[in-house]
Amino acid sequence: MSLGPEIQENVELGALNSLHVAAVARFYVEVGSTDELVNALVWADSHGHEVLILGGGSNLVFAGDFPGLVVRVAILGRHWEQIEERGATLVLGAGENWHEAVIYAARAGYRGIENLALIPGTAGAAPVQNIGAYGVELCDTLQSVSALDRTTGERVTLGADECRFAYRDSLFKQTPGRYVITEIRLRLSRTRPLVLGYRDLEEYLGPVDADRLEPMAVAEAVMAIRRRKLPDPDILPNAGSFFKNPVVDTARFEALKARYPDIAAYPQAVGVKLAAAWLIDQSGWKGYRNARVGVHNRQALVLINHSGGTGRDILALAETIRGSVQERFGVILEMEPGIVGALA
């Protein structure tokens, strides 16, 4: 069977994850089409190898080497479909750089994903996490996902309602390994209201006529805010927000607010979302660092790998932080990144 790109052995993965954690893939291949993806998966199955699908490597922690086949999805391509006066559908190959796609759409005058500028990773990884920032989530615009169903071998198209989107969650996260996303479709608009209610955006933009604001101006504001708060992974290795914002019931929130009147929180349809960064900061972790890893001094949600730490170093720090927050506030933080490799 011709695989196309050659399968490599014993490939270093440090440059392929944003934490720059050292790890080795027993086998590795980069695929640029769905056919190449199918062939790679058939090869892995026929040899009894576990498979890890890799996009931009921005939401993973390698706790050790990977003994199977790492498949880096590099399916490129972007074009517009269903172009109408008020909107259009942007089609993105799974390997497209997410941030570049956001800028491409915003410059074309299309609204819907400008608040998601500068989020690292690929288009194919975006639905898995249901990425979100500054009051917007991917599910707000996602129309459908094309994927390979590994349980049947079929190529399927899943509508947004089939993707089971929730806060930093989706069908793809709930059924790990079943679907490999190859393409996504986003329904964008020329007329939908811009989402400007997030406090940082309001403060940055100041008094502004929202009706006259262009999506690119919002994307530029988001980029400026993110650069001010978040480290560039290429300069200071990190995986972005390491913890989800926990949601508690109203009674629990009221009890916390009675003890901590300035607690940062956001009402939800059900319950109240707490700011994990505030909880971590108040527990004394913001700016902490040991010999290898630490917590960013401007954003407590971001764990940094400043001196060649291992995945185990990162995860040990994360667990200590979780225990500290739980002890002080009675709230359990959930990690956002996936963990790859054995911890033992």
mmCIF file of C-alpha atoms in Angstrom:
data_model
loop_
_atom_site.group_PDB
_atom_site.id
_atom_site.type_symbol
_atom_site.label_atom_id
_atom_site.label_comp_id
_atom_site.label_asym_id
_atom_site.label_seq_id
_atom_site.Cartn_x
_atom_site.Cartn_y
_atom_site.Cartn_z
ATOM 1 C CA MET A 1 0.000 0.000 0.000
ATOM 2 C CA SER A 2 1.319 3.426 -0.893
ATOM 3 C CA LEU A 3 1.048 5.780 2.059
ATOM 4 C CA GLY A 4 2.219 8.949 0.307
ATOM 5 C CA PRO A 5 4.308 10.745 2.929
ATOM 6 C CA GLU A 6 6.836 8.384 4.463
ATOM 7 C CA ILE A 7 6.260 7.153 7.984
ATOM 8 C CA GLN A 8 9.203 8.165 10.126
ATOM 9 C CA GLU A 9 10.503 6.419 13.216
ATOM 10 C CA ASN A 10 11.552 7.867 16.592
ATOM 11 C CA VAL A 11 10.637 11.484 15.857
ATOM 12 C CA GLU A 12 11.230 14.210 18.422
ATOM 13 C CA LEU A 13 8.034 16.119 19.229
ATOM 14 C CA GLY A 14 9.441 19.013 21.279
ATOM 15 C CA ALA A 15 9.057 21.469 18.401
ATOM 16 C CA LEU A 16 5.542 20.226 17.646
ATOM 17 C CA ASN A 17 3.930 21.138 20.966
ATOM 18 C CA SER A 18 3.598 24.668 22.327
ATOM 19 C CA LEU A 19 4.943 23.707 25.762
ATOM 20 C CA HIS A 20 8.134 22.517 24.017
ATOM 21 C CA VAL A 21 8.095 19.411 26.179
ATOM 22 C CA ALA A 22 10.504 16.722 25.025
ATOM 23 C CA ALA A 23 8.824 13.521 23.829
ATOM 24 C CA VAL A 24 9.401 10.947 21.106
ATOM 25 C CA ALA A 25 6.882 9.422 18.714
ATOM 26 C CA ARG A 26 7.668 5.787 17.880
ATOM 27 C CA PHE A 27 6.186 6.481 14.453
ATOM 28 C CA TYR A 28 5.208 9.788 12.834
ATOM 29 C CA VAL A 29 3.578 10.901 9.604
ATOM 30 C CA GLU A 30 2.235 14.156 8.225
ATOM 31 C CA VAL A 31 -0.861 13.916 6.030
ATOM 32 C CA GLY A 32 -2.011 16.538 3.551
ATOM 33 C CA SER A 33 -5.246 14.971 2.335
ATOM 34 C CA THR A 34 -8.077 12.773 3.538
ATOM 35 C CA ASP A 35 -6.794 9.906 1.396
ATOM 36 C CA GLU A 36 -3.378 10.111 3.054
ATOM 37 C CA LEU A 37 -5.098 10.198 6.435
ATOM 38 C CA VAL A 38 -7.083 7.050 5.610
ATOM 39 C CA ASN A 39 -3.924 5.247 4.495
ATOM 40 C CA ALA A 40 -2.062 6.261 7.649
ATOM 41 C CA LEU A 41 -4.854 4.983 9.888
ATOM 42 C CA VAL A 42 -5.112 1.716 7.946
ATOM 43 C CA TRP A 43 -1.356 1.240 8.371
ATOM 44 C CA ALA A 44 -1.586 1.876 12.106
ATOM 45 C CA ASP A 45 -4.527 -0.497 12.530
ATOM 46 C CA SER A 46 -2.857 -3.241 10.498
ATOM 47 C CA HIS A 47 0.241 -3.019 12.703
ATOM 48 C CA GLY A 48 -1.690 -2.723 15.972
ATOM 49 C CA HIS A 49 -0.430 0.769 16.767
ATOM 50 C CA GLU A 50 -2.233 3.350 18.869
ATOM 51 C CA VAL A 51 -2.835 6.645 17.031
ATOM 52 C CA LEU A 52 -2.472 10.219 18.218
ATOM 53 C CA ILE A 53 -3.915 12.941 16.005
ATOM 54 C CA LEU A 54 -1.841 16.124 16.207
ATOM 55 C CA GLY A 55 -2.803 19.582 14.979
ATOM 56 C CA GLY A 56 -0.894 22.615 16.203
ATOM 57 C CA GLY A 57 0.105 20.918 19.458
ATOM 58 C CA SER A 58 -1.180 23.869 21.470
ATOM 59 C CA ASN A 59 -3.505 21.972 23.806
ATOM 60 C CA LEU A 60 -1.456 18.935 24.786
ATOM 61 C CA VAL A 61 0.889 17.928 27.573
ATOM 62 C CA PHE A 62 3.237 15.059 26.787
ATOM 63 C CA ALA A 63 3.721 13.173 30.041
ATOM 64 C CA GLY A 64 5.981 10.720 28.232
ATOM 65 C CA ASP A 65 6.877 9.300 24.840
ATOM 66 C CA PHE A 66 4.139 8.084 22.498
ATOM 67 C CA PRO A 67 4.537 4.384 21.561
ATOM 68 C CA GLY A 68 2.274 4.430 18.501
ATOM 69 C CA LEU A 69 1.761 6.543 15.373
ATOM 70 C CA VAL A 70 1.484 10.313 15.634
ATOM 71 C CA VAL A 71 -0.486 11.672 12.668
ATOM 72 C CA ARG A 72 -0.034 15.385 12.095
ATOM 73 C CA VAL A 73 -3.016 16.655 10.110
ATOM 74 C CA ALA A 74 -1.787 19.231 7.602
ATOM 75 C CA ILE A 75 -4.813 19.364 5.296
ATOM 76 C CA LEU A 76 -4.815 22.912 3.928
ATOM 77 C CA GLY A 77 -7.253 25.020 1.936
ATOM 78 C CA ARG A 78 -9.758 27.803 2.527
ATOM 79 C CA HIS A 79 -12.547 29.096 0.330
ATOM 80 C CA TRP A 80 -15.992 30.689 0.490
ATOM 81 C CA GLU A 81 -19.295 28.968 -0.192
ATOM 82 C CA GLN A 82 -22.961 30.057 -0.116
ATOM 83 C CA ILE A 83 -22.000 33.679 -0.668
ATOM 84 C CA GLU A 84 -24.995 35.949 -0.151
ATOM 85 C CA GLU A 85 -25.526 39.634 0.494
ATOM 86 C CA ARG A 86 -25.625 39.241 4.274
ATOM 87 C CA GLY A 87 -23.163 36.413 4.786
ATOM 88 C CA ALA A 88 -21.081 33.516 3.517
ATOM 89 C CA THR A 89 -19.668 30.173 4.618
ATOM 90 C CA LEU A 90 -15.930 29.920 5.169
ATOM 91 C CA VAL A 91 -14.543 26.429 4.514
ATOM 92 C CA LEU A 92 -11.231 25.580 6.176
ATOM 93 C CA GLY A 93 -9.003 22.536 5.863
ATOM 94 C CA ALA A 94 -8.210 21.030 9.249
ATOM 95 C CA GLY A 95 -4.549 21.981 8.993
ATOM 96 C CA GLU A 96 -5.173 25.673 8.390
ATOM 97 C CA ASN A 97 -3.729 28.014 11.009
ATOM 98 C CA TRP A 98 -6.680 29.213 13.080
ATOM 99 C CA HIS A 99 -5.484 32.758 13.746
ATOM 100 C CA GLU A 100 -4.638 33.337 10.086
ATOM 101 C CA ALA A 101 -8.160 32.187 9.157
ATOM 102 C CA VAL A 102 -9.661 34.668 11.636
ATOM 103 C CA ILE A 103 -7.692 37.545 10.117
ATOM 104 C CA TYR A 104 -8.579 36.399 6.594
ATOM 105 C CA ALA A 105 -12.300 36.535 7.438
ATOM 106 C CA ALA A 106 -12.112 39.822 9.364
ATOM 107 C CA ARG A 107 -10.221 41.590 6.574
ATOM 108 C CA ALA A 108 -12.905 40.434 4.157
ATOM 109 C CA GLY A 109 -15.505 42.134 6.360
ATOM 110 C CA TYR A 110 -17.125 38.977 7.726
ATOM 111 C CA ARG A 111 -18.176 38.864 11.375
ATOM 112 C CA GLY A 112 -18.420 36.052 13.879
ATOM 113 C CA ILE A 113 -14.905 34.870 14.777
ATOM 114 C CA GLU A 114 -12.977 38.128 15.236
ATOM 115 C CA ASN A 115 -13.041 37.715 19.035
ATOM 116 C CA LEU A 116 -11.149 34.445 18.580
ATOM 117 C CA ALA A 117 -8.049 36.073 17.084
ATOM 118 C CA LEU A 118 -4.617 34.909 18.198
ATOM 119 C CA ILE A 119 -5.855 31.615 19.662
ATOM 120 C CA PRO A 120 -3.100 29.137 18.760
ATOM 121 C CA GLY A 121 -3.737 25.900 16.929
ATOM 122 C CA THR A 122 -5.403 24.659 13.778
ATOM 123 C CA ALA A 123 -8.906 24.867 12.360
ATOM 124 C CA GLY A 124 -9.388 21.135 12.859
ATOM 125 C CA ALA A 125 -8.608 21.363 16.565
ATOM 126 C CA ALA A 126 -10.969 24.306 17.167
ATOM 127 C CA PRO A 127 -14.231 22.282 17.370
ATOM 128 C CA VAL A 128 -12.719 19.681 19.713
ATOM 129 C CA GLN A 129 -12.269 22.248 22.464
ATOM 130 C CA ASN A 130 -15.097 24.502 21.265
ATOM 131 C CA ILE A 131 -12.583 27.323 21.575
ATOM 132 C CA GLY A 132 -13.846 30.566 23.018
ATOM 133 C CA ALA A 133 -12.704 34.017 24.097
ATOM 134 C CA TYR A 134 -14.100 37.473 24.868
ATOM 135 C CA GLY A 135 -17.735 36.417 24.823
ATOM 136 C CA VAL A 136 -17.634 34.251 21.681
ATOM 137 C CA GLU A 137 -17.388 30.480 21.170
ATOM 138 C CA LEU A 138 -16.720 28.536 17.988
ATOM 139 C CA CYS A 139 -20.166 26.924 18.195
ATOM 140 C CA ASP A 140 -21.714 30.372 17.594
ATOM 141 C CA THR A 141 -20.672 30.190 13.933
ATOM 142 C CA LEU A 142 -19.834 26.565 13.175
ATOM 143 C CA GLN A 143 -22.128 25.156 10.498
ATOM 144 C CA SER A 144 -20.694 21.673 10.041
ATOM 145 C CA VAL A 145 -17.630 19.480 10.413
ATOM 146 C CA SER A 146 -16.289 16.963 7.924
ATOM 147 C CA ALA A 147 -14.541 14.045 9.591
ATOM 148 C CA LEU A 148 -13.402 10.479 9.250
ATOM 149 C CA ASP A 149 -15.286 8.136 11.592
ATOM 150 C CA ARG A 150 -12.695 5.604 12.717
ATOM 151 C CA THR A 151 -15.316 3.165 14.007
ATOM 152 C CA THR A 152 -16.856 2.736 10.549
ATOM 153 C CA GLY A 153 -14.175 4.072 8.221
ATOM 154 C CA GLU A 154 -16.757 6.395 6.692
ATOM 155 C CA ARG A 155 -16.362 10.052 5.807
ATOM 156 C CA VAL A 156 -19.113 11.925 7.599
ATOM 157 C CA THR A 157 -20.495 15.438 7.868
ATOM 158 C CA LEU A 158 -21.790 16.502 11.270
ATOM 159 C CA GLY A 159 -24.001 19.537 11.750
ATOM 160 C CA ALA A 160 -23.447 21.869 14.677
ATOM 161 C CA ASP A 161 -26.335 20.286 16.595
ATOM 162 C CA GLU A 162 -24.670 16.865 16.293
ATOM 163 C CA CYS A 163 -21.377 18.114 17.735
ATOM 164 C CA ARG A 164 -22.750 18.355 21.317
ATOM 165 C CA PHE A 165 -21.031 21.636 21.983
ATOM 166 C CA ALA A 166 -20.724 22.910 25.542
ATOM 167 C CA TYR A 167 -18.240 25.052 27.427
ATOM 168 C CA ARG A 168 -14.818 23.805 26.237
ATOM 169 C CA ASP A 169 -16.442 20.541 25.267
ATOM 170 C CA SER A 170 -17.787 18.697 22.242
ATOM 171 C CA LEU A 171 -18.653 15.305 20.806
ATOM 172 C CA PHE A 172 -15.033 15.013 19.672
ATOM 173 C CA LYS A 173 -13.768 15.422 23.210
ATOM 174 C CA GLN A 174 -16.452 13.134 24.631
ATOM 175 C CA THR A 175 -15.564 10.321 22.193
ATOM 176 C CA PRO A 176 -11.765 10.639 21.961
ATOM 177 C CA GLY A 177 -10.192 8.926 18.989
ATOM 178 C CA ARG A 178 -13.420 8.224 17.119
ATOM 179 C CA TYR A 179 -13.480 11.205 14.742
ATOM 180 C CA VAL A 180 -10.618 12.816 12.859
ATOM 181 C CA ILE A 181 -11.692 16.234 11.613
ATOM 182 C CA THR A 182 -10.646 17.034 8.048
ATOM 183 C CA GLU A 183 -12.579 20.243 7.307
ATOM 184 C CA ILE A 184 -14.846 22.752 9.043
ATOM 185 C CA ARG A 185 -17.467 25.202 7.776
ATOM 186 C CA LEU A 186 -18.236 28.489 9.496
ATOM 187 C CA ARG A 187 -21.295 30.600 8.706
ATOM 188 C CA LEU A 188 -20.168 34.214 8.945
ATOM 189 C CA SER A 189 -22.144 37.419 8.582
ATOM 190 C CA ARG A 190 -21.680 40.938 7.295
ATOM 191 C CA THR A 191 -24.396 42.345 9.548
ATOM 192 C CA ARG A 192 -24.521 40.462 12.880
ATOM 193 C CA PRO A 193 -23.790 42.639 15.925
ATOM 194 C CA LEU A 194 -20.204 42.625 17.117
ATOM 195 C CA VAL A 195 -19.696 41.125 20.591
ATOM 196 C CA LEU A 196 -18.128 43.909 22.638
ATOM 197 C CA GLY A 197 -19.511 43.305 26.136
ATOM 198 C CA TYR A 198 -16.428 41.665 27.583
ATOM 199 C CA ARG A 199 -14.846 44.034 30.111
ATOM 200 C CA ASP A 200 -11.332 44.011 28.625
ATOM 201 C CA LEU A 201 -12.723 44.834 25.196
ATOM 202 C CA GLU A 202 -14.889 47.644 26.534
ATOM 203 C CA GLU A 203 -11.936 49.161 28.349
ATOM 204 C CA TYR A 204 -9.618 48.849 25.355
ATOM 205 C CA LEU A 205 -12.041 50.217 22.759
ATOM 206 C CA GLY A 206 -13.493 52.962 24.973
ATOM 207 C CA PRO A 207 -16.565 54.886 23.773
ATOM 208 C CA VAL A 208 -17.236 53.613 20.276
ATOM 209 C CA ASP A 209 -20.087 53.459 17.790
ATOM 210 C CA ALA A 210 -20.480 49.705 17.418
ATOM 211 C CA ASP A 211 -22.484 50.135 14.208
ATOM 212 C CA ARG A 212 -19.474 51.731 12.526
ATOM 213 C CA LEU A 213 -16.855 49.353 13.896
ATOM 214 C CA GLU A 214 -15.351 46.796 11.522
ATOM 215 C CA PRO A 215 -14.549 43.192 12.537
ATOM 216 C CA MET A 216 -10.851 43.777 11.858
ATOM 217 C CA ALA A 217 -10.813 46.544 14.491
ATOM 218 C CA VAL A 218 -12.204 44.077 17.030
ATOM 219 C CA ALA A 219 -9.642 41.444 16.013
ATOM 220 C CA GLU A 220 -6.853 43.997 16.454
ATOM 221 C CA ALA A 221 -8.175 44.924 19.891
ATOM 222 C CA VAL A 222 -8.316 41.259 20.909
ATOM 223 C CA MET A 223 -4.765 40.734 19.654
ATOM 224 C CA ALA A 224 -3.496 43.713 21.632
ATOM 225 C CA ILE A 225 -5.212 42.512 24.812
ATOM 226 C CA ARG A 226 -3.965 38.952 24.419
ATOM 227 C CA ARG A 227 -0.390 40.073 23.734
ATOM 228 C CA ARG A 228 -0.479 42.254 26.816
ATOM 229 C CA LYS A 229 -1.672 39.382 29.005
ATOM 230 C CA LEU A 230 -0.416 36.188 27.431
ATOM 231 C CA PRO A 231 3.112 35.032 26.560
ATOM 232 C CA ASP A 232 4.043 34.022 23.011
ATOM 233 C CA PRO A 233 4.571 30.220 23.080
ATOM 234 C CA ASP A 234 7.537 30.581 20.712
ATOM 235 C CA ILE A 235 9.263 32.797 23.266
ATOM 236 C CA LEU A 236 7.931 31.402 26.548
ATOM 237 C CA PRO A 237 6.520 27.893 26.020
ATOM 238 C CA ASN A 238 2.952 27.459 27.273
ATOM 239 C CA ALA A 239 -0.355 25.792 26.400
ATOM 240 C CA GLY A 240 -2.577 28.839 26.817
ATOM 241 C CA SER A 241 -5.262 28.662 29.482
ATOM 242 C CA PHE A 242 -4.423 25.560 31.491
ATOM 243 C CA PHE A 243 -7.640 25.404 33.535
ATOM 244 C CA LYS A 244 -11.309 25.772 32.700
ATOM 245 C CA ASN A 245 -13.389 28.382 34.476
ATOM 246 C CA PRO A 246 -15.428 26.273 36.942
ATOM 247 C CA VAL A 247 -19.210 26.560 37.069
ATOM 248 C CA VAL A 248 -20.870 26.304 40.496
ATOM 249 C CA ASP A 249 -24.502 26.416 41.546
ATOM 250 C CA THR A 250 -26.023 29.650 42.781
ATOM 251 C CA ALA A 251 -26.034 28.612 46.437
ATOM 252 C CA ARG A 252 -22.341 27.763 46.320
ATOM 253 C CA PHE A 253 -21.582 31.073 44.626
ATOM 254 C CA GLU A 254 -23.520 33.080 47.207
ATOM 255 C CA ALA A 255 -21.604 31.345 50.000
ATOM 256 C CA LEU A 256 -18.303 32.175 48.316
ATOM 257 C CA LYS A 257 -19.342 35.763 47.648
ATOM 258 C CA ALA A 258 -20.219 36.220 51.318
ATOM 259 C CA ARG A 259 -16.637 35.299 52.203
ATOM 260 C CA TYR A 260 -14.961 36.927 49.164
ATOM 261 C CA PRO A 261 -17.030 39.954 48.042
ATOM 262 C CA ASP A 262 -14.706 40.748 45.123
ATOM 263 C CA ILE A 263 -14.782 37.237 43.638
ATOM 264 C CA ALA A 264 -14.729 37.341 39.832
ATOM 265 C CA ALA A 265 -17.742 35.553 38.369
ATOM 266 C CA TYR A 266 -20.096 35.514 35.385
ATOM 267 C CA PRO A 267 -23.783 34.450 35.597
ATOM 268 C CA GLN A 268 -24.756 31.572 33.312
ATOM 269 C CA ALA A 269 -28.072 30.138 32.154
ATOM 270 C CA VAL A 270 -27.494 27.512 34.842
ATOM 271 C CA GLY A 271 -25.196 28.342 37.743
ATOM 272 C CA VAL A 272 -22.358 30.845 37.923
ATOM 273 C CA LYS A 273 -19.000 30.646 36.168
ATOM 274 C CA LEU A 274 -16.043 31.560 38.385
ATOM 275 C CA ALA A 275 -12.840 33.062 37.003
ATOM 276 C CA ALA A 276 -10.211 30.358 37.479
ATOM 277 C CA ALA A 277 -7.468 32.973 37.110
ATOM 278 C CA TRP A 278 -8.849 34.876 40.107
ATOM 279 C CA LEU A 279 -9.000 31.722 42.206
ATOM 280 C CA ILE A 280 -5.411 30.825 41.331
ATOM 281 C CA ASP A 281 -4.183 34.376 41.907
ATOM 282 C CA GLN A 282 -5.906 34.576 45.288
ATOM 283 C CA SER A 283 -4.308 31.263 46.233
ATOM 284 C CA GLY A 284 -0.900 32.861 45.760
ATOM 285 C CA TRP A 285 0.267 31.202 42.543
ATOM 286 C CA LYS A 286 0.437 34.063 40.052
ATOM 287 C CA GLY A 287 4.077 34.644 39.127
ATOM 288 C CA TYR A 288 5.309 31.497 40.911
ATOM 289 C CA ARG A 289 8.207 29.614 39.384
ATOM 290 C CA ASN A 290 10.524 26.802 40.348
ATOM 291 C CA ALA A 291 13.683 25.693 38.570
ATOM 292 C CA ARG A 292 11.866 24.539 35.418
ATOM 293 C CA VAL A 293 8.213 25.573 35.260
ATOM 294 C CA GLY A 294 5.938 28.218 36.687
ATOM 295 C CA VAL A 295 2.849 30.414 36.444
ATOM 296 C CA HIS A 296 2.857 33.493 34.251
ATOM 297 C CA ASN A 297 3.160 36.759 36.143
ATOM 298 C CA ARG A 298 0.407 38.493 34.151
ATOM 299 C CA GLN A 299 -2.082 35.641 33.684
ATOM 300 C CA ALA A 300 -2.496 33.034 36.394
ATOM 301 C CA LEU A 301 -4.254 30.609 34.012
ATOM 302 C CA VAL A 302 -1.059 30.141 32.013
ATOM 303 C CA LEU A 303 1.566 27.630 33.126
ATOM 304 C CA ILE A 304 4.972 28.228 31.569
ATOM 305 C CA ASN A 305 7.898 25.974 30.770
ATOM 306 C CA HIS A 306 10.748 28.442 31.231
ATOM 307 C CA SER A 307 13.739 26.105 31.614
ATOM 308 C CA GLY A 308 13.249 22.818 29.837
ATOM 309 C CA GLY A 309 10.689 21.259 32.142
ATOM 310 C CA THR A 310 9.097 17.922 31.402
ATOM 311 C CA GLY A 311 5.428 17.167 31.018
ATOM 312 C CA ARG A 312 5.517 15.620 34.454
ATOM 313 C CA ASP A 313 6.920 18.885 35.851
ATOM 314 C CA ILE A 314 4.016 20.811 34.335
ATOM 315 C CA LEU A 315 1.406 18.346 35.550
ATOM 316 C CA ALA A 316 2.874 18.203 39.054
ATOM 317 C CA LEU A 317 2.602 21.982 39.323
ATOM 318 C CA ALA A 318 -0.948 21.881 37.943
ATOM 319 C CA GLU A 319 -2.000 19.307 40.536
ATOM 320 C CA THR A 320 -0.463 21.363 43.363
ATOM 321 C CA ILE A 321 -2.369 24.434 42.184
ATOM 322 C CA ARG A 322 -5.605 22.464 41.954
ATOM 323 C CA GLY A 323 -5.153 21.200 45.500
ATOM 324 C CA SER A 324 -4.428 24.682 46.771
ATOM 325 C CA VAL A 325 -7.541 26.178 45.144
ATOM 326 C CA GLN A 326 -9.708 23.320 46.356
ATOM 327 C CA GLU A 327 -8.435 23.699 49.916
ATOM 328 C CA ARG A 328 -9.097 27.446 49.990
ATOM 329 C CA PHE A 329 -12.317 27.755 48.002
ATOM 330 C CA GLY A 330 -13.753 24.241 47.882
ATOM 331 C CA VAL A 331 -13.723 24.441 44.083
ATOM 332 C CA ILE A 332 -12.117 21.801 41.868
ATOM 333 C CA LEU A 333 -10.342 23.104 38.764
ATOM 334 C CA GLU A 334 -10.383 21.022 35.602
ATOM 335 C CA MET A 335 -7.401 21.053 33.263
ATOM 336 C CA GLU A 336 -7.997 22.095 29.655
ATOM 337 C CA PRO A 337 -5.114 20.377 27.811
ATOM 338 C CA GLY A 338 -5.166 16.730 26.932
ATOM 339 C CA ILE A 339 -2.528 14.522 28.560
ATOM 340 C CA VAL A 340 -0.547 12.181 26.305
ATOM 341 C CA GLY A 341 1.626 9.355 27.590
ATOM 342 C CA ALA A 342 1.835 7.412 30.826
ATOM 343 C CA LEU A 343 2.236 9.287 34.093
ATOM 344 C CA ALA A 344 3.682 6.298 35.932
#
